[in-house]
Tab-separated table of C-alpha atoms in Angstrom:
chain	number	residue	atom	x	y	z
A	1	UNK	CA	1.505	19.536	24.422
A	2	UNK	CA	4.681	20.999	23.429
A	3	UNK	CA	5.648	21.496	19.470
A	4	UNK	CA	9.564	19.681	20.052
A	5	UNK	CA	10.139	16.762	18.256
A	6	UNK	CA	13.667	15.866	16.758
A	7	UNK	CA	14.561	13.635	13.458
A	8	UNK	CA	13.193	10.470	12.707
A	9	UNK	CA	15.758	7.181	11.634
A	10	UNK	CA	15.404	8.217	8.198
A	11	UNK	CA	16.515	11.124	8.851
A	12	UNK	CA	13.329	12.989	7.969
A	13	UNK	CA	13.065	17.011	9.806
A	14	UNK	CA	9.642	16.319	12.091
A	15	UNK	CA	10.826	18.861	14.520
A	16	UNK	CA	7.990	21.478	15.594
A	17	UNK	CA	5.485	19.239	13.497
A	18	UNK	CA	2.153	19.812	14.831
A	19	UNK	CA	-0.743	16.490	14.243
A	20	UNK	CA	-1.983	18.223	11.601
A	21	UNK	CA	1.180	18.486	9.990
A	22	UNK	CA	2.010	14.304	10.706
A	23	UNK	CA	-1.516	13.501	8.514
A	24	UNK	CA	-3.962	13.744	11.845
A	25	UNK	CA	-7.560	14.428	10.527
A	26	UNK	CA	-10.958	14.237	12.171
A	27	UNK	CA	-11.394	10.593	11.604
A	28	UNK	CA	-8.803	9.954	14.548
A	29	UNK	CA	-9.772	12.457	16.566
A	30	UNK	CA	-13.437	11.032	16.882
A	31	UNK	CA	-11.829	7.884	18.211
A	32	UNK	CA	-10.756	9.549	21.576
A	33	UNK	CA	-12.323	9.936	24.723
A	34	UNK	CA	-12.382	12.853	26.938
A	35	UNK	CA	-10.360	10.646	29.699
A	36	UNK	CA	-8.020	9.449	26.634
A	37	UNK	CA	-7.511	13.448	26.061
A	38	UNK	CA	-6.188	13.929	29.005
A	39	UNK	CA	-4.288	10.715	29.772
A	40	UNK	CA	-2.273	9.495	26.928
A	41	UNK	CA	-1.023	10.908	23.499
A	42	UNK	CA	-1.715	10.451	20.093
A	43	UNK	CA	1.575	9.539	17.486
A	44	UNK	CA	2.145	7.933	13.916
A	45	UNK	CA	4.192	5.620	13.568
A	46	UNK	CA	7.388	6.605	11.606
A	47	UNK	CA	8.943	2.921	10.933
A	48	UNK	CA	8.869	-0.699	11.705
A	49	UNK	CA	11.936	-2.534	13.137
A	50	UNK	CA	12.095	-5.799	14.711
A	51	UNK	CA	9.827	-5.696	17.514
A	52	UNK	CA	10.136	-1.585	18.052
A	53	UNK	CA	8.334	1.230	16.388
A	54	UNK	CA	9.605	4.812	15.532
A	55	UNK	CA	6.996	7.356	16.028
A	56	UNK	CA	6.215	10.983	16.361
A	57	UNK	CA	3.690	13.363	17.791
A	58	UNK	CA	3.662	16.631	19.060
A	59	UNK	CA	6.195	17.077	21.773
A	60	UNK	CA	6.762	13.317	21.687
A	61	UNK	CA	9.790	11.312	19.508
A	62	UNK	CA	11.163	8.289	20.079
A	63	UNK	CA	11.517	4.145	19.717
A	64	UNK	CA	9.145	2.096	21.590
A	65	UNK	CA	7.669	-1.561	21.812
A	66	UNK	CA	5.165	-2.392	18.898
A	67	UNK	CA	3.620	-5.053	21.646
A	68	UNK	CA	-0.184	-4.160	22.873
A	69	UNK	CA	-1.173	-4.734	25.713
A	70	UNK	CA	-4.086	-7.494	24.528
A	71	UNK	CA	-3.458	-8.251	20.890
A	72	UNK	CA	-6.507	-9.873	19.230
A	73	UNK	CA	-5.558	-11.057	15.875
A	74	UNK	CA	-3.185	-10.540	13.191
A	75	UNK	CA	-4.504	-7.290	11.898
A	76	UNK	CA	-3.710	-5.754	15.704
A	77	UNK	CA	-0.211	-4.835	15.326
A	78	UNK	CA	1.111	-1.360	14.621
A	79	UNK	CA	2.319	-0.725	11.066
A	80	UNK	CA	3.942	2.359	9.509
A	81	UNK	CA	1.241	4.785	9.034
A	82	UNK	CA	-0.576	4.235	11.974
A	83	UNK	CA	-1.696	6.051	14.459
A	84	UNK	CA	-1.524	4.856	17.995
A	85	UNK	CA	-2.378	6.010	22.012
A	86	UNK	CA	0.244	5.636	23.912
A	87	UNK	CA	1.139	6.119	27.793
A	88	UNK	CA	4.001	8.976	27.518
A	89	UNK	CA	5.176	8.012	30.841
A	90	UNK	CA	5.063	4.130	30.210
A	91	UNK	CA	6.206	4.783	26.433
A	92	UNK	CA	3.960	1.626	25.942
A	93	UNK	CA	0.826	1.233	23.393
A	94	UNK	CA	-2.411	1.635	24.537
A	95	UNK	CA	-4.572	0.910	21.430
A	96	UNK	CA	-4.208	1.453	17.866
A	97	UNK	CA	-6.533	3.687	16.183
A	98	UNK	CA	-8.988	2.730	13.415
A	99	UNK	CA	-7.594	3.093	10.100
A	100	UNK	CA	-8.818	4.712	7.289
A	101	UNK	CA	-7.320	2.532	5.054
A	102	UNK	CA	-4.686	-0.786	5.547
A	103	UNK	CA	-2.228	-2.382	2.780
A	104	UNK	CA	-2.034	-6.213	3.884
A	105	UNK	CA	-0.463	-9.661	2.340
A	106	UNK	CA	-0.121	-13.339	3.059
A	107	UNK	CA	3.499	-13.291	4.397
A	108	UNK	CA	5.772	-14.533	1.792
A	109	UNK	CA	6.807	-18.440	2.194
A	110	UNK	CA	4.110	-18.536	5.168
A	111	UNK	CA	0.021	-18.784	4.496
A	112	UNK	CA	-0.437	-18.775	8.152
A	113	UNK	CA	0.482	-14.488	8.860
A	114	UNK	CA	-0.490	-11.483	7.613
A	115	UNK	CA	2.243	-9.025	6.458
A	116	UNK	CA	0.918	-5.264	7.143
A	117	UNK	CA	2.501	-3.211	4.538
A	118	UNK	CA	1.301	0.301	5.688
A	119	UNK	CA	-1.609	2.079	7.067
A	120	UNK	CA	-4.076	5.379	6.814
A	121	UNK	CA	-2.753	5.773	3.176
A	122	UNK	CA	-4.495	8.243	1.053
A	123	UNK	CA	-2.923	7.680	-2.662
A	124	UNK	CA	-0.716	4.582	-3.968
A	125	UNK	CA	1.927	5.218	-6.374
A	126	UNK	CA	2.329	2.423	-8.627
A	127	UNK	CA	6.098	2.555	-10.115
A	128	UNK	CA	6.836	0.368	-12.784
A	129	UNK	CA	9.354	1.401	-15.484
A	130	UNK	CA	9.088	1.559	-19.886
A	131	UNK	CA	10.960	-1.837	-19.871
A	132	UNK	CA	10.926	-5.106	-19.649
A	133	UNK	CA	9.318	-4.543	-16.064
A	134	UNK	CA	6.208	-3.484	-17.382
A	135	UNK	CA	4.291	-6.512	-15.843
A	136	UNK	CA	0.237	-6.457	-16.875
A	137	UNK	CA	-0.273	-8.886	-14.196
A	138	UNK	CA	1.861	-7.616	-11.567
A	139	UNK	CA	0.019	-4.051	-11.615
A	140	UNK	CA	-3.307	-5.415	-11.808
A	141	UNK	CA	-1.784	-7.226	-8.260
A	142	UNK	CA	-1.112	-3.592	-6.995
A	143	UNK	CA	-4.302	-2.250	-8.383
A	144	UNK	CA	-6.856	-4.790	-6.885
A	145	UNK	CA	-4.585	-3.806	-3.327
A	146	UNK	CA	-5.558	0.038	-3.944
A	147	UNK	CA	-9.355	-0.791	-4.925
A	148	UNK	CA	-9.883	-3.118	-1.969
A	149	UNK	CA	-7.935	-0.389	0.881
A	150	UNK	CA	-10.376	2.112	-1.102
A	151	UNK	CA	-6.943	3.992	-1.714
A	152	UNK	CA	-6.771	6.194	-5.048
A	153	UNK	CA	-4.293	4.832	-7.554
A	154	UNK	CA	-1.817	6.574	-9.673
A	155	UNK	CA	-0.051	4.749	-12.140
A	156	UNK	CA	3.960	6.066	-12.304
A	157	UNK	CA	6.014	4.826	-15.538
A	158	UNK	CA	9.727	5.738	-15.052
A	159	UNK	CA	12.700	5.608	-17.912
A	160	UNK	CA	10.870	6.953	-20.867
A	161	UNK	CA	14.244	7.428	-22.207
A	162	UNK	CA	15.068	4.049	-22.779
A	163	UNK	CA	11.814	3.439	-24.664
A	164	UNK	CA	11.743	3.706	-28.186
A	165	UNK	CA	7.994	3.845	-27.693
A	166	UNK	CA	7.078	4.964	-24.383
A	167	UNK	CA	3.542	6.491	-25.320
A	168	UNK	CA	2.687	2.534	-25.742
A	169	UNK	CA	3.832	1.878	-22.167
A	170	UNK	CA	1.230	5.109	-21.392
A	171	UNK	CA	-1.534	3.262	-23.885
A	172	UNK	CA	-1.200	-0.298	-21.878
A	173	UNK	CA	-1.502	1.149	-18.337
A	174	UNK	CA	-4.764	2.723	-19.299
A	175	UNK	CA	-5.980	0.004	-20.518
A	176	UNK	CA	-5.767	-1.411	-17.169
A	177	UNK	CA	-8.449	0.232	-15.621
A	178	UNK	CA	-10.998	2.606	-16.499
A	179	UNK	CA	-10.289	6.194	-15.297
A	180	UNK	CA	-6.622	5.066	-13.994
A	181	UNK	CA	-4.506	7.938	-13.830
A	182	UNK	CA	-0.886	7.157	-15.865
A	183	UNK	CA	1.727	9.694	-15.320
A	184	UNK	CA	4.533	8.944	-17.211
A	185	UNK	CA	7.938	11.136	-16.010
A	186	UNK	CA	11.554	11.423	-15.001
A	187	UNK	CA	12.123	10.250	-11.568
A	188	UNK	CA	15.719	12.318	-11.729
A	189	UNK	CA	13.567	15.543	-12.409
A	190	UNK	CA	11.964	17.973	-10.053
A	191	UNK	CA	10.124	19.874	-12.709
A	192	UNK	CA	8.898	16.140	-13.983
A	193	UNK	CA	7.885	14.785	-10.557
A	194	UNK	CA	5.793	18.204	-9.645
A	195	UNK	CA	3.044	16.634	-11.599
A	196	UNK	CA	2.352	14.433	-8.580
A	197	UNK	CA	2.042	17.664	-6.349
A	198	UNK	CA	-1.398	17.413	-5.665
A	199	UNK	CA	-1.112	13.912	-3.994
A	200	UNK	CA	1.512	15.137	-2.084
A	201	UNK	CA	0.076	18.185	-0.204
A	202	UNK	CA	-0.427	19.195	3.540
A	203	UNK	CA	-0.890	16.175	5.541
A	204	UNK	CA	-1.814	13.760	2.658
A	205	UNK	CA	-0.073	10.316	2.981
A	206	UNK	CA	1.326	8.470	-0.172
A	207	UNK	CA	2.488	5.060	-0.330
A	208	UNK	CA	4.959	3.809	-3.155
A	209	UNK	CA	5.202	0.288	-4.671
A	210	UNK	CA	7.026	-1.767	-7.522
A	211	UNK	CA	9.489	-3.764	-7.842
A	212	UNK	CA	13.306	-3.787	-7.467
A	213	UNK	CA	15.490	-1.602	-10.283
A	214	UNK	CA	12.079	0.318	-11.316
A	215	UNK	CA	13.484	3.707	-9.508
A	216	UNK	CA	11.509	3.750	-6.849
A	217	UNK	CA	14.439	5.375	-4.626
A	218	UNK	CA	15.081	8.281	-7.210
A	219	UNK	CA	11.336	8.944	-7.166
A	220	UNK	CA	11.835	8.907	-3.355
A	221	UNK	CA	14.700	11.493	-3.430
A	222	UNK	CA	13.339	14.047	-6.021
A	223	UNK	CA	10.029	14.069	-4.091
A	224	UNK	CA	11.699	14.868	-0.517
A	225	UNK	CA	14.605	17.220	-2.497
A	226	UNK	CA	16.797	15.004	-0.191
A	227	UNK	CA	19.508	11.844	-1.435
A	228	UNK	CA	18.250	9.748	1.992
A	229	UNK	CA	18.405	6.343	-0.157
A	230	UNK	CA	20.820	4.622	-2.000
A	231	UNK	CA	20.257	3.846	-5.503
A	232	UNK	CA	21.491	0.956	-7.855
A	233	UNK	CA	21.841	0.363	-11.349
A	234	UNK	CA	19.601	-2.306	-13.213
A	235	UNK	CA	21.218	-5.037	-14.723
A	236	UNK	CA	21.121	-4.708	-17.988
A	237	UNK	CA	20.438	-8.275	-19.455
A	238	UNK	CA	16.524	-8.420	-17.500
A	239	UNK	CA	16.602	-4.665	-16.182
A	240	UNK	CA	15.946	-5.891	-12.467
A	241	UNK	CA	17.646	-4.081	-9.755
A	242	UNK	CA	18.754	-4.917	-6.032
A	243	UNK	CA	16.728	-4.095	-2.934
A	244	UNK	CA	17.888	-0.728	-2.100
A	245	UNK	CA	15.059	-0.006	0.322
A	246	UNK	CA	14.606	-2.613	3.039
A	247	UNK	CA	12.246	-1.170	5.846
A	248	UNK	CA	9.277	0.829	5.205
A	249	UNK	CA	9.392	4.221	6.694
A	250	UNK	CA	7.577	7.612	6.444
A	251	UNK	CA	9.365	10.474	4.732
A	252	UNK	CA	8.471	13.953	4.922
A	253	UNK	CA	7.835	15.265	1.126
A	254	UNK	CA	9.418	18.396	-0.423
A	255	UNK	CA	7.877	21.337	1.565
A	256	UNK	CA	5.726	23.502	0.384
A	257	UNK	CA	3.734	27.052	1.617
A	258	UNK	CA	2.073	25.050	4.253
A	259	UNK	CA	4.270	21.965	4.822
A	260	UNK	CA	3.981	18.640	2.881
A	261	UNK	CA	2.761	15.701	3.360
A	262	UNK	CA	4.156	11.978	4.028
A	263	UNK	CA	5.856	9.119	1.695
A	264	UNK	CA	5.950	5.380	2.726
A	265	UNK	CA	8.397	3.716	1.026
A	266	UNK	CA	8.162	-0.140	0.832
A	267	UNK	CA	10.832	-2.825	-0.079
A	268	UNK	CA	10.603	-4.261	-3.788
A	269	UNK	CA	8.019	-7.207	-3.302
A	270	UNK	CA	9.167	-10.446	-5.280
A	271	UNK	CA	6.016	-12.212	-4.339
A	272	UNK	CA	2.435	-10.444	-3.969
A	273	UNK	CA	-0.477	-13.115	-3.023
A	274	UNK	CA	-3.734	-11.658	-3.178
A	275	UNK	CA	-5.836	-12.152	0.641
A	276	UNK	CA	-9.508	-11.081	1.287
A	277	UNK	CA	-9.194	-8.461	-2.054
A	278	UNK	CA	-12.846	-9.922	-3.591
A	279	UNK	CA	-13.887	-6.276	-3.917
A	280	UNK	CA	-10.788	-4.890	-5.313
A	281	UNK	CA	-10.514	-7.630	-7.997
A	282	UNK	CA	-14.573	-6.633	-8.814
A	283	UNK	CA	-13.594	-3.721	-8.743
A	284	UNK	CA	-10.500	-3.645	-11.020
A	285	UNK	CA	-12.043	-6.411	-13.461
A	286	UNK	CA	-15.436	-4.424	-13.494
A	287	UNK	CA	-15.981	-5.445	-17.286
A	288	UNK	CA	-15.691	-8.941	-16.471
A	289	UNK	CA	-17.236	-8.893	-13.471
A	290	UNK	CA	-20.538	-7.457	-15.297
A	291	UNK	CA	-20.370	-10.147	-17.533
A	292	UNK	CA	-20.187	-12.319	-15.208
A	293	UNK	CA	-23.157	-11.740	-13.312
A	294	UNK	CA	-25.284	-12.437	-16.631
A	295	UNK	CA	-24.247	-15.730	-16.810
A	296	UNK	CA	-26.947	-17.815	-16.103
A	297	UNK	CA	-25.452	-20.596	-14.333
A	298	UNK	CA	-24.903	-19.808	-10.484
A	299	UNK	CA	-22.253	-22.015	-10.051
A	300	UNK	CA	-20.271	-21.981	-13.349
A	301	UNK	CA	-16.542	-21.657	-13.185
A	302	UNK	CA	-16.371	-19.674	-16.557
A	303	UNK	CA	-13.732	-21.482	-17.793
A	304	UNK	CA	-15.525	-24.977	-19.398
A	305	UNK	CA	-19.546	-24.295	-18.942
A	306	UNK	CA	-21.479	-24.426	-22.679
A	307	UNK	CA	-23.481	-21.269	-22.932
A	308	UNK	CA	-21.260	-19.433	-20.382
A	309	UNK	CA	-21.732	-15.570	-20.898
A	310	UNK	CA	-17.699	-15.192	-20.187
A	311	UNK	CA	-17.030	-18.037	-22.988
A	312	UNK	CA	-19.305	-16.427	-25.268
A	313	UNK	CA	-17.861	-12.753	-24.561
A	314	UNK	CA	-14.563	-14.371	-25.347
A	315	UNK	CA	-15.829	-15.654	-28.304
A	316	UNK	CA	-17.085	-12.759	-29.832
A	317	UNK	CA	-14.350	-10.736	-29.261
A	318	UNK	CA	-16.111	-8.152	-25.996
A	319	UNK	CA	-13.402	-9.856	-23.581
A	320	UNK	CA	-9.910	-10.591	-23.743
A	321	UNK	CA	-9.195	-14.182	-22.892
A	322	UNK	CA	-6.180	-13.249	-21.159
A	323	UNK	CA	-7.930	-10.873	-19.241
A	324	UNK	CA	-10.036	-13.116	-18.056
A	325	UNK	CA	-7.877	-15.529	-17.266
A	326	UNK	CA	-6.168	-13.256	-14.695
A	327	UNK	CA	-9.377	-12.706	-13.089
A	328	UNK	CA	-10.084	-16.209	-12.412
A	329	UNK	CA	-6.529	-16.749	-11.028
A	330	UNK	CA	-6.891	-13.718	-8.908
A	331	UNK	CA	-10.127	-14.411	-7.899
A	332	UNK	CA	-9.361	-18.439	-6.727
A	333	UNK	CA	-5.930	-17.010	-5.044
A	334	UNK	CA	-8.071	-14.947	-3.218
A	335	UNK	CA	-10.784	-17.508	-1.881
A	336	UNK	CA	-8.069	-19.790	-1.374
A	337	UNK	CA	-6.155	-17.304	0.772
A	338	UNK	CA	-9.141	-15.472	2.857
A	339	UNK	CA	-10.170	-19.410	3.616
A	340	UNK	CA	-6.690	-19.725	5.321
A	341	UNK	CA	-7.039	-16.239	7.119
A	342	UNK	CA	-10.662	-17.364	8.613
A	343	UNK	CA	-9.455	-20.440	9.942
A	344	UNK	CA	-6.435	-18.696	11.455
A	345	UNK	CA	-8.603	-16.281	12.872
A	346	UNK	CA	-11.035	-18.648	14.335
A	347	UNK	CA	-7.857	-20.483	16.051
A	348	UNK	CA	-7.399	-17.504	17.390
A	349	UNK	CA	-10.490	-16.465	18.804
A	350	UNK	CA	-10.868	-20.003	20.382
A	351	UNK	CA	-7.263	-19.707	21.755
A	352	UNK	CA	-8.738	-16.633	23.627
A	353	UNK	CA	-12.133	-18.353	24.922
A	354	UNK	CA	-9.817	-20.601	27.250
């Protein structure tokens, strides 16, 4: 294969990358055949667009249809971050690879599909910013996401400045989870953002989330030392901002010695139901969780039960009733939710049968 590949519709520099340098690793290359080898070729897809794909491999560039040839259920559709085979001749998809790791939701306004958000993602950056956008529940959302994906989290709070308190901001997000990492910078800064370097090396992939206005697009520019997207002031009287990203797309970070590694950034999400998480939210609410499972009534909803072991946590002060009143609402979002996705599923597979 030849090393020639042009610019992707961001605008990203991927020509000369080699599969290394696009975030191939081992795990993909065990998927292939000898007769795959030789017949078709390996890209990532760069971006999503209405029924197309961007992608880019080595010697390869281009838009193609995101249809398979014998899609199987809602979780077989190419996503950015993927890597698929495709026919270089046809330009068509052969198969999409097994991920190492998938961001998924119930599409907003519609329990029936599955919104991919991005695939083979190695570390999620969590942006929220020092103001009234600091949301407790909201990042727990994004943090039960990373601990189901098995994706390491890193927790970004943006405009210290306009804190009069920001180390309180810091003291909060920690709180969230034990052992989160909190890095609390100035998206504007290149010195600032380096402290995310390590996430950010040689063919590492790093997704970014959070809502609208929290400078998520800054972060984006400093990190790629490029001004690709558009930024927006917040309004001032709730400190939301507009949608200044609206399709998710790779970008190439800042280089360094050896190359960098990849960005997916993803639209501000107003609405983030929780689907088939029940091992993030365990994993995320860990100290509930354990308390939990001392309880000694199988069956007990933990809200009402007398002798409870969450009620009686509560009451002696080892859990926060909030707290756990997050969990529950995650956790019945989430039963509700992965009920809807296995009855879709088994429509599906009977749709097939005939």
């Amino acid at each position: 294969m030849t090393d020639t590949l042009a610019t992707n519709t961001a605008g990203t520099a991927i020509a000369g990358l080699t599969l290394a340098q696009l975030g191939w690793k081992p795990f993909f290359s065990q998927q292939l055949s000898d007769q795959e080898r030789q017949e078709y070729q390996p890209v990532r897809v760069m971006s999503v667009h209405r029924g197309r794909v961007t992608t880019a491999g080595e010697g390869f560039e281009g838009s193609i249809s995101s249809t398979l040839t014998a899609p199987a259920g809602a979780e077989d559709r190419p996503t950015v971050g993927d890597w698929l085979l495709i026919d270089p001749d046809a330009q068509n998809i052969v198969r999409i690879l097994d991920r190492v790791s998938l961001f998924k939701r119930p599409a907003p306004g519609d329990d029936r599909r599955l919104q991919l958000i991005a695939a083979n993602v190695d570390t999620l950056f969590i942006v929220t910013s020092c103001n009234q956008d600091f949301n407790v529940a909201r990042l727990e959302r994004y943090l039960v996401l990373a601990g189901e994906a098995r994706v390491r989290p890193v927790l970004i709070l943006t405009k210290a400045d306009l804190a009069d308190d920001p180390q309180r901001f810091v003291e909060a997000a920690r709180a969230l989870q034990s052992g989160l990492r909190v890095e609390l910078l100035d998206g504007r800064d290149p010195a600032s953002a380096a402290r995310l370097a390590e996430y950010c090396r040689f063919g590492e992939t790093v997704a970014l989330v959070g809502s609208s206005g929290v400078g998520k697009s800054t972060l984006v520019n400093t990190l790629t030392g490029s001004d690709l997207i558009e930024t927006q002031a917040v309004r001032e009287d709730d400190g939301k901002g507009r949608h200044t990203t609206t399709v998710r797309e790779m970008h190439r970070l800042a280089r360094g010695a050896d190359g960098g590694g990849w960005l997916v950034d993803t639209p501000g999400m107003r609405e983030l139901q929780m689907s088939e998480v029940a091992s993030g939210v365990t994993e995320v609410f860990d100290d509930v969780t354990a308390v939990a499972l001392t309880c000694r009534f199988s069956n007990c909803n933990h809200a009402e039960v007398p002798g409870c072991a969450i009620r009686t946590a509560i009451a002696e002060g080892t859990l926060d009733s909030a707290r756990v009143d997050r969990w529950r609402k995650l956790a019945e979002e989430d039963a509700a939710n992965s009920g809807t996705v296995a009855v879709r599923r088994a429509r599906g597979k009977n749709r097939t049968r005939r």
